[in-house]
PDB file of C-alpha atoms and ligand atoms in Angstrom:
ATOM      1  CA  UNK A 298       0.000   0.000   0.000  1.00 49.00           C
ATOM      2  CA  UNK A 299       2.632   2.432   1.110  1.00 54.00           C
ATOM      3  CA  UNK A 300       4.251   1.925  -2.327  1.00 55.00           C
ATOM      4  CA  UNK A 301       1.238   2.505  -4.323  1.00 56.00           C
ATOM      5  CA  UNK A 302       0.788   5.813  -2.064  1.00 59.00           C
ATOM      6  CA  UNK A 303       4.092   6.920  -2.932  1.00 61.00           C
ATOM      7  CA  UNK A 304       4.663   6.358  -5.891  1.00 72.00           C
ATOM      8  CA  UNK A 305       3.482   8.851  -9.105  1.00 92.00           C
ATOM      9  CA  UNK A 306       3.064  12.105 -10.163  1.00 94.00           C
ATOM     10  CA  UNK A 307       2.249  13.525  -6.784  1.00 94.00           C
ATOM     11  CA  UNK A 308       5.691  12.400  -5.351  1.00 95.00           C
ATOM     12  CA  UNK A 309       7.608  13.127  -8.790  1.00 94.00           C
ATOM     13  CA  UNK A 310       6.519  16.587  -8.511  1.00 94.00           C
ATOM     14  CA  UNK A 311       7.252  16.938  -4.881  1.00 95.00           C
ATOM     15  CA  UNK A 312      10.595  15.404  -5.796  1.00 96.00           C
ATOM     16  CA  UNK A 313      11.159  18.246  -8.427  1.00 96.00           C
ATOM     17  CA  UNK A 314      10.083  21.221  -6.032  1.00 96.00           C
ATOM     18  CA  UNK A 315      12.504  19.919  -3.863  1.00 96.00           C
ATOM     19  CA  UNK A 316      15.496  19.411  -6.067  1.00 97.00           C
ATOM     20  CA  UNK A 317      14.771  23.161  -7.291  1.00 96.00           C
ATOM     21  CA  UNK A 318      13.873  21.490 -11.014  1.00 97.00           C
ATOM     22  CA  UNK A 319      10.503  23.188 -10.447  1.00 97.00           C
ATOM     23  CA  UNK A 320      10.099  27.248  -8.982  1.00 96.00           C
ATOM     24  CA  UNK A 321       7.067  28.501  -7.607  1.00 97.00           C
ATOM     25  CA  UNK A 322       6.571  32.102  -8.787  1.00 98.00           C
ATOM     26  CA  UNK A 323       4.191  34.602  -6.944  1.00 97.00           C
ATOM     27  CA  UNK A 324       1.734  36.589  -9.269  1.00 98.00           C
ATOM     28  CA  UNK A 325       0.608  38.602  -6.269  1.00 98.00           C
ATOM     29  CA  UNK A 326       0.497  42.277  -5.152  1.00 96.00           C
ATOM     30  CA  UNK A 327       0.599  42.552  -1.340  1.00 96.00           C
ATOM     31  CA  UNK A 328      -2.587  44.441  -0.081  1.00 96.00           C
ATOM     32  CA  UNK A 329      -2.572  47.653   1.646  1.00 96.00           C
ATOM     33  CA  UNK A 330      -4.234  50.426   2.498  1.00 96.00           C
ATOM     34  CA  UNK A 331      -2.616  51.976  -0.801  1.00 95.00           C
ATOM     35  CA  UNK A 332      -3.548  49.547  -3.286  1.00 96.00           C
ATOM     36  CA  UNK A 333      -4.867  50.621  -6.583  1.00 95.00           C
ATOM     37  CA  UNK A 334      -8.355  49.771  -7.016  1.00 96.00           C
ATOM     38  CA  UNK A 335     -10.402  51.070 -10.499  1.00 94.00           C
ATOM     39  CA  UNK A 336     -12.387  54.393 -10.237  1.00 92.00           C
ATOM     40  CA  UNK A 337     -15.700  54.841 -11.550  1.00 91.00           C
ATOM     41  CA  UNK A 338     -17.125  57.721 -12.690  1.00 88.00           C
ATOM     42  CA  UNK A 339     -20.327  59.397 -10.606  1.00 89.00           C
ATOM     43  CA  UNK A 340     -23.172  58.249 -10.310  1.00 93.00           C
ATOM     44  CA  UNK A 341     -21.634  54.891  -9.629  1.00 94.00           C
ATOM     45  CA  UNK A 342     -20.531  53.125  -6.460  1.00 96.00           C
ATOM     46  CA  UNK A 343     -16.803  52.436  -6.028  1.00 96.00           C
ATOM     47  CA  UNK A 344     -14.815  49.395  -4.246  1.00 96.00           C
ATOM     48  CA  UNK A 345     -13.506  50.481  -0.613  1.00 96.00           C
ATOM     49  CA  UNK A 346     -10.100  49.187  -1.262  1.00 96.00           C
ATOM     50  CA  UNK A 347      -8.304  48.010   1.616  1.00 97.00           C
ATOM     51  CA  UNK A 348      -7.979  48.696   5.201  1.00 98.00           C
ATOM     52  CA  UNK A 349      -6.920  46.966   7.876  1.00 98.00           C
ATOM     53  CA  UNK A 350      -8.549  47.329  11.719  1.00 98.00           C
ATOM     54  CA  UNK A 351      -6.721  46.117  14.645  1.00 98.00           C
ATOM     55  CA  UNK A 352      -8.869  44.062  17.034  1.00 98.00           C
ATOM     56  CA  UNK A 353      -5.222  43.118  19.217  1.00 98.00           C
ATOM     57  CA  UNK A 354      -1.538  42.876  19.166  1.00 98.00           C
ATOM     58  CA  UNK A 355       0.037  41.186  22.382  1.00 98.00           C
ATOM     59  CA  UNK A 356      -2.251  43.961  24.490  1.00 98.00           C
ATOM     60  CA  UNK A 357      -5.289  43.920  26.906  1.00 98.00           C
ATOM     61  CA  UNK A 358      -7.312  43.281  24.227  1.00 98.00           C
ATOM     62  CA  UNK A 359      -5.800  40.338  23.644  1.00 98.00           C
ATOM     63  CA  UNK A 360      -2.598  39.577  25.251  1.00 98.00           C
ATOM     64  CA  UNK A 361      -1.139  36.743  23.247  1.00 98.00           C
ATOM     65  CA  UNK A 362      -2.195  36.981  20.245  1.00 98.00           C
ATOM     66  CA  UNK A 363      -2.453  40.079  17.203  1.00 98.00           C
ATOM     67  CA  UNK A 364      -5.032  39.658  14.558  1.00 98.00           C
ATOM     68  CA  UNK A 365      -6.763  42.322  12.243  1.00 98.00           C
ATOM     69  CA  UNK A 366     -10.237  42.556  10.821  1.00 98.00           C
ATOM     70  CA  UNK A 367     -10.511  43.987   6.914  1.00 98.00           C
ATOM     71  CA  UNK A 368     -12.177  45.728   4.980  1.00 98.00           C
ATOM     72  CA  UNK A 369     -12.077  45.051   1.549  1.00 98.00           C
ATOM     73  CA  UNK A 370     -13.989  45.319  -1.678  1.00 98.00           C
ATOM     74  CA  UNK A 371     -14.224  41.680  -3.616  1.00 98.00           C
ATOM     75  CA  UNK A 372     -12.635  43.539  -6.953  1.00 98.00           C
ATOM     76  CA  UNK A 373      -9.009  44.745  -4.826  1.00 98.00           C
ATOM     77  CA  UNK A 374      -5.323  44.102  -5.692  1.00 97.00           C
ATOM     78  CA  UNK A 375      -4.722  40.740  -7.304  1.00 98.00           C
ATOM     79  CA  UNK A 376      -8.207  39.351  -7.678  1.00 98.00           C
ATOM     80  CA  UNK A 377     -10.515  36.915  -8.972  1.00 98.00           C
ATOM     81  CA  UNK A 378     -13.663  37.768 -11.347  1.00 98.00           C
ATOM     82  CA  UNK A 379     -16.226  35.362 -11.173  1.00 98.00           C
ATOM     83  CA  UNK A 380     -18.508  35.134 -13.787  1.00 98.00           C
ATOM     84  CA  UNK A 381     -21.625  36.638 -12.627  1.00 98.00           C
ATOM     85  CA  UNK A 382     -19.021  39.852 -11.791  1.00 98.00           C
ATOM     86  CA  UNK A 383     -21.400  40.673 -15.245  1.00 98.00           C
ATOM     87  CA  UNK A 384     -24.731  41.492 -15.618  1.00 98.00           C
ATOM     88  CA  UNK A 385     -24.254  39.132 -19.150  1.00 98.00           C
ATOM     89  CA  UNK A 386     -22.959  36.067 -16.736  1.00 98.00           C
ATOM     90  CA  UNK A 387     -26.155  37.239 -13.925  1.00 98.00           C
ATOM     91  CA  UNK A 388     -26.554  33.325 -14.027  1.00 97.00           C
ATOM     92  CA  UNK A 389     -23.751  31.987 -14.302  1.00 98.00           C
ATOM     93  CA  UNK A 390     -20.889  31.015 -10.857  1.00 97.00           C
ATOM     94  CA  UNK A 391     -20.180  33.368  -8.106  1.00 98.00           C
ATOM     95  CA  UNK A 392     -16.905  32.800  -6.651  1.00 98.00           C
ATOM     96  CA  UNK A 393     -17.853  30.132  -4.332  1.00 98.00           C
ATOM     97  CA  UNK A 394     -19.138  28.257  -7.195  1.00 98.00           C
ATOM     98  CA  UNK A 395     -15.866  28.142  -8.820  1.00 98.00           C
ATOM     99  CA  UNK A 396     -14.848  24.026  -9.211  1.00 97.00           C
ATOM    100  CA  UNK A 397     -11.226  23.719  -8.101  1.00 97.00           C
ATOM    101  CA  UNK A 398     -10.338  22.260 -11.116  1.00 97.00           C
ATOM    102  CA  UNK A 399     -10.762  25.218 -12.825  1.00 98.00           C
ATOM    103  CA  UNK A 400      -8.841  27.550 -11.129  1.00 98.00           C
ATOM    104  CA  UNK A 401      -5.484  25.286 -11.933  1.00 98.00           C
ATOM    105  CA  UNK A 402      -4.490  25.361 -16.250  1.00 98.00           C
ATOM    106  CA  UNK A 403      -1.644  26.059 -18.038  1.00 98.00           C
ATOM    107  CA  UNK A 404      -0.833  29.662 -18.464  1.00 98.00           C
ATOM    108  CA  UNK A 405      -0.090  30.962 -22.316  1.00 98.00           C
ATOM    109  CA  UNK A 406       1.580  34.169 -22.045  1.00 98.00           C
ATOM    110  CA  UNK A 407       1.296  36.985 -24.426  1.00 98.00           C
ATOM    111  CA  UNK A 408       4.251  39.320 -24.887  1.00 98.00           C
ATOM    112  CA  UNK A 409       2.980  42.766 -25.919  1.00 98.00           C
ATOM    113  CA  UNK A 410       5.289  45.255 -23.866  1.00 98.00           C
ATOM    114  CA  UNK A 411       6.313  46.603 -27.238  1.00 98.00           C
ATOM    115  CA  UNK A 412       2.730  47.468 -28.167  1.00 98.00           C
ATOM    116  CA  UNK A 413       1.507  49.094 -24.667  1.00 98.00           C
ATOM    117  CA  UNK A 414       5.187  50.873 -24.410  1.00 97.00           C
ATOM    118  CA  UNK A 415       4.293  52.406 -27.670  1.00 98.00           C
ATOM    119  CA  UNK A 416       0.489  53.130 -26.704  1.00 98.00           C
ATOM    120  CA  UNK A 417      -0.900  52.693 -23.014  1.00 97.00           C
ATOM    121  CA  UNK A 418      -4.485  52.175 -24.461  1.00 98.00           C
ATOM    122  CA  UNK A 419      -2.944  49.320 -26.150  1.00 98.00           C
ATOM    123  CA  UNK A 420      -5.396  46.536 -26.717  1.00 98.00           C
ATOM    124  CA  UNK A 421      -5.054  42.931 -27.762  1.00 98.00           C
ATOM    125  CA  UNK A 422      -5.702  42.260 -31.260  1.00 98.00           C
ATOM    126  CA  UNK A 423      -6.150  38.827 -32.762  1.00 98.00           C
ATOM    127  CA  UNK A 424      -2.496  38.874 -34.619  1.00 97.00           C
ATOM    128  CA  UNK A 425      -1.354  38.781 -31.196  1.00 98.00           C
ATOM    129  CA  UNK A 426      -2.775  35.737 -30.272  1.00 98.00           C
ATOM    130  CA  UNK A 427      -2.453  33.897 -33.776  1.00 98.00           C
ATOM    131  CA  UNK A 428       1.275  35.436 -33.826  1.00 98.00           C
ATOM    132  CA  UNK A 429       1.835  33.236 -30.245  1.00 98.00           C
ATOM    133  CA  UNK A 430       0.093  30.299 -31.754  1.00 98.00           C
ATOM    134  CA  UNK A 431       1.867  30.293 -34.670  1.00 98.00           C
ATOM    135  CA  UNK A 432       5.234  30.080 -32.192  1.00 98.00           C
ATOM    136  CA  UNK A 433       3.945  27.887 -29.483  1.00 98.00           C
ATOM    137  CA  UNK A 434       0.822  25.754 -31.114  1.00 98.00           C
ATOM    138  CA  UNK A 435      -2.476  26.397 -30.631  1.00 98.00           C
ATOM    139  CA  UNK A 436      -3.400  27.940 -27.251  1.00 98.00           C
ATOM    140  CA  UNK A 437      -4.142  24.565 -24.721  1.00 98.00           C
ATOM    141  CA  UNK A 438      -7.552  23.567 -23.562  1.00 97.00           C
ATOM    142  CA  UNK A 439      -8.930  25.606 -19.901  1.00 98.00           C
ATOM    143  CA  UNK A 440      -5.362  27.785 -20.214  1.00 98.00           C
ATOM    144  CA  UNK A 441      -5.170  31.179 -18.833  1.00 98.00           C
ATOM    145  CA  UNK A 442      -4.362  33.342 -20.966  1.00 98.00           C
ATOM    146  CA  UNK A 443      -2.157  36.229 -19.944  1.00 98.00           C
ATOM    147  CA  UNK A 444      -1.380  39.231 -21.176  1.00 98.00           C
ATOM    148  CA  UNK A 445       2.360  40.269 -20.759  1.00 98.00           C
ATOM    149  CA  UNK A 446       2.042  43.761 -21.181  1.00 98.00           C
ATOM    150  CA  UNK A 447       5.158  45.450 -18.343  1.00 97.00           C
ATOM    151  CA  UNK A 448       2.220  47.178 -16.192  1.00 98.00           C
ATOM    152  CA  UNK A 449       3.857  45.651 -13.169  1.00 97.00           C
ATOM    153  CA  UNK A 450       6.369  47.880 -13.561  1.00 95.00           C
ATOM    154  CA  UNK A 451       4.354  50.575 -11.888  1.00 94.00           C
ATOM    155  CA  UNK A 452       4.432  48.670  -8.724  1.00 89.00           C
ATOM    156  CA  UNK A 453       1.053  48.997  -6.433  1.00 82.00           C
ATOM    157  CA  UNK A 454       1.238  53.390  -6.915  1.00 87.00           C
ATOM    158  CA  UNK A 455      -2.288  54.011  -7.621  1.00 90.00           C
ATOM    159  CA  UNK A 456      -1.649  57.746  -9.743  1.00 91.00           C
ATOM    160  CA  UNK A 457       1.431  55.651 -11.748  1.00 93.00           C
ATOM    161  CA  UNK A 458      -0.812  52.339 -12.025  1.00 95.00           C
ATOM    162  CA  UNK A 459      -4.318  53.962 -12.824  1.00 95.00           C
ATOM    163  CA  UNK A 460      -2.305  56.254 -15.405  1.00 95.00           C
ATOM    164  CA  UNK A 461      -4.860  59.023 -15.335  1.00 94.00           C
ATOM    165  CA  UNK A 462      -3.356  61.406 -18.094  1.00 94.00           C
ATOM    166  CA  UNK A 463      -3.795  65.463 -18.981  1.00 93.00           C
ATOM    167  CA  UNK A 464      -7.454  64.642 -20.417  1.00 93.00           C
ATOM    168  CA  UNK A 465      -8.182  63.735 -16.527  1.00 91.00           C
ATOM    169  CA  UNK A 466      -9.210  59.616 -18.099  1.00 93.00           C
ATOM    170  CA  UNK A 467      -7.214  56.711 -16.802  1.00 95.00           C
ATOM    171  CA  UNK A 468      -5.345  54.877 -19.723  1.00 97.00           C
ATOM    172  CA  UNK A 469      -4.143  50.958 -19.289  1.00 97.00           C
ATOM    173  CA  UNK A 470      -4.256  48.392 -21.599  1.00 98.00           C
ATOM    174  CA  UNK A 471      -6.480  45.421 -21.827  1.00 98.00           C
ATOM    175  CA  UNK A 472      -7.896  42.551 -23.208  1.00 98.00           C
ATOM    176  CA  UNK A 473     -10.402  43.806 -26.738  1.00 98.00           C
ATOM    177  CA  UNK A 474     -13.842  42.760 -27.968  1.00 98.00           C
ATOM    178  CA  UNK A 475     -11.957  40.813 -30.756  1.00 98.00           C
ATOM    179  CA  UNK A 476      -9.636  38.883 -27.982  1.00 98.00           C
ATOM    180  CA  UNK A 477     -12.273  38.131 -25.984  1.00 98.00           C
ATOM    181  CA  UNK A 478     -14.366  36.951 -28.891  1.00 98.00           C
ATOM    182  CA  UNK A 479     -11.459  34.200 -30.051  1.00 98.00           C
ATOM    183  CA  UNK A 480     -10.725  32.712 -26.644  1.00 98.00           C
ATOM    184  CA  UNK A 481     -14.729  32.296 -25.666  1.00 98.00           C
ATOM    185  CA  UNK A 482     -15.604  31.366 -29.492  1.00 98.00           C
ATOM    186  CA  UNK A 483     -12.463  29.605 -31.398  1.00 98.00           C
ATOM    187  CA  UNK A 484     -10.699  28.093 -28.265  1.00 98.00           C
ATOM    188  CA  UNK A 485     -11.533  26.721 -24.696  1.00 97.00           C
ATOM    189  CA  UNK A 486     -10.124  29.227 -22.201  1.00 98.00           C
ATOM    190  CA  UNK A 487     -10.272  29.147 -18.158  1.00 98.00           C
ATOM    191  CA  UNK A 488     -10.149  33.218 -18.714  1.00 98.00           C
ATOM    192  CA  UNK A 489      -7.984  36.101 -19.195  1.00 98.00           C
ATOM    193  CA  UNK A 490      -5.184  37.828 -16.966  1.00 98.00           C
ATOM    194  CA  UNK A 491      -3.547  40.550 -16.815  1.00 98.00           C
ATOM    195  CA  UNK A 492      -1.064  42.970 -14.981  1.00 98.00           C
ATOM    196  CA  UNK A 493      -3.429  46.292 -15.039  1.00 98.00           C
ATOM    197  CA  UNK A 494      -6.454  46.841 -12.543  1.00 97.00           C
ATOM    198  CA  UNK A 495      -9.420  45.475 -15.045  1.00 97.00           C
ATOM    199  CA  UNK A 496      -9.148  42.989 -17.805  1.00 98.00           C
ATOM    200  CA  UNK A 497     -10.215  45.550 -20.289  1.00 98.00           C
ATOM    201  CA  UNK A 498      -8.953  48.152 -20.832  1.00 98.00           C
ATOM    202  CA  UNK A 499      -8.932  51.781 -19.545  1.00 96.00           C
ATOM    203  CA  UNK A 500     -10.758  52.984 -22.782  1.00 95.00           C
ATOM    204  CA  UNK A 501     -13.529  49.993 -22.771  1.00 94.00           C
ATOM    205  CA  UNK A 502     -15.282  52.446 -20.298  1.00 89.00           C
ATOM    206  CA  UNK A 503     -16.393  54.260 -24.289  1.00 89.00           C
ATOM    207  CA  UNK A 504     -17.013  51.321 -25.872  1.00 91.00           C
ATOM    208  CA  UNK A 505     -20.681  50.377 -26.860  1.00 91.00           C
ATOM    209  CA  UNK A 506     -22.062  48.181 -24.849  1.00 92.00           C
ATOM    210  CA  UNK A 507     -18.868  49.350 -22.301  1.00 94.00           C
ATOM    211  CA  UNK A 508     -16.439  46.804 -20.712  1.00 97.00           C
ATOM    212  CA  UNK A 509     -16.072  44.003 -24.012  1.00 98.00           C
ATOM    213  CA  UNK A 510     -14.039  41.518 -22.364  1.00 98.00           C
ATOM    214  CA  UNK A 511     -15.780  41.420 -19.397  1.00 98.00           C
ATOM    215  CA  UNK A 512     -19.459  40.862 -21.650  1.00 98.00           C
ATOM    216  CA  UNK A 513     -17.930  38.586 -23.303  1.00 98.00           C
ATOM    217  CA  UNK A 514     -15.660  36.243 -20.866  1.00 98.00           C
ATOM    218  CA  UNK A 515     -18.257  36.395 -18.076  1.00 98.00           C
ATOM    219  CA  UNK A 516     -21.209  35.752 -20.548  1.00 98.00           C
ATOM    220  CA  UNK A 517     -19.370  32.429 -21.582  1.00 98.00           C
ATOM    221  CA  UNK A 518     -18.796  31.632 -17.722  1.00 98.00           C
ATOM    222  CA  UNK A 519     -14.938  32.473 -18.162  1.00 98.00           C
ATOM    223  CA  UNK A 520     -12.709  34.116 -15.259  1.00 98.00           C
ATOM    224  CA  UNK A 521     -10.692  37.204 -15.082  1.00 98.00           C
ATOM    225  CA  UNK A 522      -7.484  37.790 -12.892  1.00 98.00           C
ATOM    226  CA  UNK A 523      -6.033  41.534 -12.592  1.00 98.00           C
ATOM    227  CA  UNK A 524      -3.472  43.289 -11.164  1.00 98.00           C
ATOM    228  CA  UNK A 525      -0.496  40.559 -11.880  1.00 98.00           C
ATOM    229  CA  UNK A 526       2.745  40.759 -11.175  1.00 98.00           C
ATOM    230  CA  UNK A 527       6.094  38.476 -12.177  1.00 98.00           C
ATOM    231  CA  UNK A 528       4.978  37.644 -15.486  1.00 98.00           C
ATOM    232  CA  UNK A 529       8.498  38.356 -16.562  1.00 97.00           C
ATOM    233  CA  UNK A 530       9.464  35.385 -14.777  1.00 98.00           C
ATOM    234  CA  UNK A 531       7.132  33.216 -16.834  1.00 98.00           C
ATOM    235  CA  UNK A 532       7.614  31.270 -20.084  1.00 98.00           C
ATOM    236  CA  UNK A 533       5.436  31.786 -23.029  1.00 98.00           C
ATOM    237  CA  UNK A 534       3.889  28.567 -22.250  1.00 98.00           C
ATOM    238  CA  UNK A 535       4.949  25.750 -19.699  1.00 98.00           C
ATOM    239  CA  UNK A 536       3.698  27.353 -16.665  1.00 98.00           C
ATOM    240  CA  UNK A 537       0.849  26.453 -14.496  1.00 98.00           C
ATOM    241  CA  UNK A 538      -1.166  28.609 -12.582  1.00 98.00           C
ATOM    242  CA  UNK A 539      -3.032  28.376  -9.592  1.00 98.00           C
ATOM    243  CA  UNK A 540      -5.491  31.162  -8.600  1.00 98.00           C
ATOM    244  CA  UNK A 541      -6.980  31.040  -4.849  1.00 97.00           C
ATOM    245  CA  UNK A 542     -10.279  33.439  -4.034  1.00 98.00           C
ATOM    246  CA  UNK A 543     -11.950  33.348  -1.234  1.00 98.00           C
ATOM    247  CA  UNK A 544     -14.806  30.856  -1.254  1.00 98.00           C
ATOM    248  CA  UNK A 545     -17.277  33.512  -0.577  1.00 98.00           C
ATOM    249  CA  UNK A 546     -20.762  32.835  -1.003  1.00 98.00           C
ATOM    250  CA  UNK A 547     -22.161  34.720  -3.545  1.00 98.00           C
ATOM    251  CA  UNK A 548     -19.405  36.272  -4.038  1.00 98.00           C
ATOM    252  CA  UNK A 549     -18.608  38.142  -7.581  1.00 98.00           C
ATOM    253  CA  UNK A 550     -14.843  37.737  -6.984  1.00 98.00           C
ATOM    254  CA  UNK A 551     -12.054  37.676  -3.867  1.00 98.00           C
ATOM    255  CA  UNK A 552      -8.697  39.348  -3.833  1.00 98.00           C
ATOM    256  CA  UNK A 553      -5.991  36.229  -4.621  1.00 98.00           C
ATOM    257  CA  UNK A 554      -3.343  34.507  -3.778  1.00 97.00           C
ATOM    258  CA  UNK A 555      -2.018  34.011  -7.802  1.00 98.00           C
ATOM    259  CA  UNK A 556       0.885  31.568  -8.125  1.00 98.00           C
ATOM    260  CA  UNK A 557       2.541  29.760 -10.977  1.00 98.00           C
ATOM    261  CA  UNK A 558       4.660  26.504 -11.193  1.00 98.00           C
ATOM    262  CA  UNK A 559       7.850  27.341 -13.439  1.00 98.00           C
ATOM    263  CA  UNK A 560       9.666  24.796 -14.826  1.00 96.00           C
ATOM    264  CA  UNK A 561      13.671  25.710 -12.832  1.00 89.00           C
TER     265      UNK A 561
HETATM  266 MN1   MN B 645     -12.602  42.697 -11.004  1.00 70.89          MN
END
């Protein structure tokens, strides 16, 4: 029995974490008080961000132990959108709803630094994708798809990360109608990622109907992570990525513990 149990890919792949032949590689802004969170316009309601309240550190409130409680909007930092996050995916999973499976797939990562460096309203076009197929093969089964677009680079500074310009409008790249379109339509896609604070982009606020890749990925029951980091450290394809909301009921997302498997 013990043989059986210890034998396979479980104990291969503990076997290669251990001998280094496999990294683990955080996607994962810390959350803080100062961490950027998207900014919507009057008349509509806006996510708290986070703060943290002290209920005791090593005090008379408590005098062994220090724990906080939070407050914190679902949609903060390095999060999770769940498909009903969308009035087109009403129906479809809340957060909690989410099968484990499916928040573990390879991760395909799409190098457009270039294009954002040259234009910060950059967003994906379909060359793009067929460009990284024609290089790595046709984009796996339940993969997340992730754009690598430098936004990381702007660390967790809300005025540098938001990017709000002279015409007072934020400007960040993101994932197009056209993108979205491909991966829900032409191929089978766990979702989208990216390093900026919303899976579409800054200038998808103008679009009509507003907000295409979230229409489109929720509406198919597809995922969306923001606010990435480390995707530098991440192959084009080879990775696999593990994203960890909350399991809150109901929930339309959960800030996320993001993590990737690199091969060493
Ligand atoms: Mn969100």
């Amino acid at each position: 029995k013990r043989c059986i149990i210890n034998s396979g890919v479980i104990t291969e792949l503990m076997d290669a974490l251990r001998r280094g032949k496999i990294r683990i590689v955080y996607l994962t802004q810390p959350l803080h008080e100062g961490t950027p969170v998207i900014r919507l316009p009057e008349p509509f309601a806006n996510d708290p961000g986070f703060k943290k309240q002290l209920l005791s550190r090593y005090d008379e409130k408590g005098p062994a132990w220090y724990w906080n409680w939070l407050i914190v909007g679902e949609h903060t930092g390095t999060h999770f959108d769940a498909p009903c996050h969308w009035v087109t995916g009403k129906d479809k999973a809340s957060v909690d709803a989410v099968p484990p499976e499916r928040l573990v797939g390879p991760a395909a990562v799409i190098d457009v630094r270039e294009q954002v460096n040259n234009d910060p309203d950059y967003l994906l076009r379909l060359e793009e994708i067929q460009a990284w197929e024609k290089a790595h093969g046709q984009i796996p089964e339940n993969s997340w798809v992730l754009m690598r677009t430098g936004w990381s680079q702007h660390g967790d500074d809300a005025e540098r990360f938001l990017n709000v310009g002279a015409d007072g409008r934020p400007h960040w790249p993101g994932f197009s109608e056209e993108s979205a379109a491909f991966l829900t339509q032409q191929r089978s896609v766990l979702g989208v990622g990216t390093e900026a604070v919303g899976t579409d982009g800054a200038s998808a606020a103008d679009h009509v109907p507003p907000f295409p890749n979230h229409r489109i990925m929720h509406g198919a029951g597809k995922y969306g992570l923001t606010s990435l980091i480390n995707l530098d450290q991440l192959p084009p394809l080879g990775a696999l990525l593990i994203a960890a909301p909350l399991k809150i009921r109901g929930g339309s997302g959960s800030p996320s513990r993001v993590l990737a498997l690199v091969p060493g």
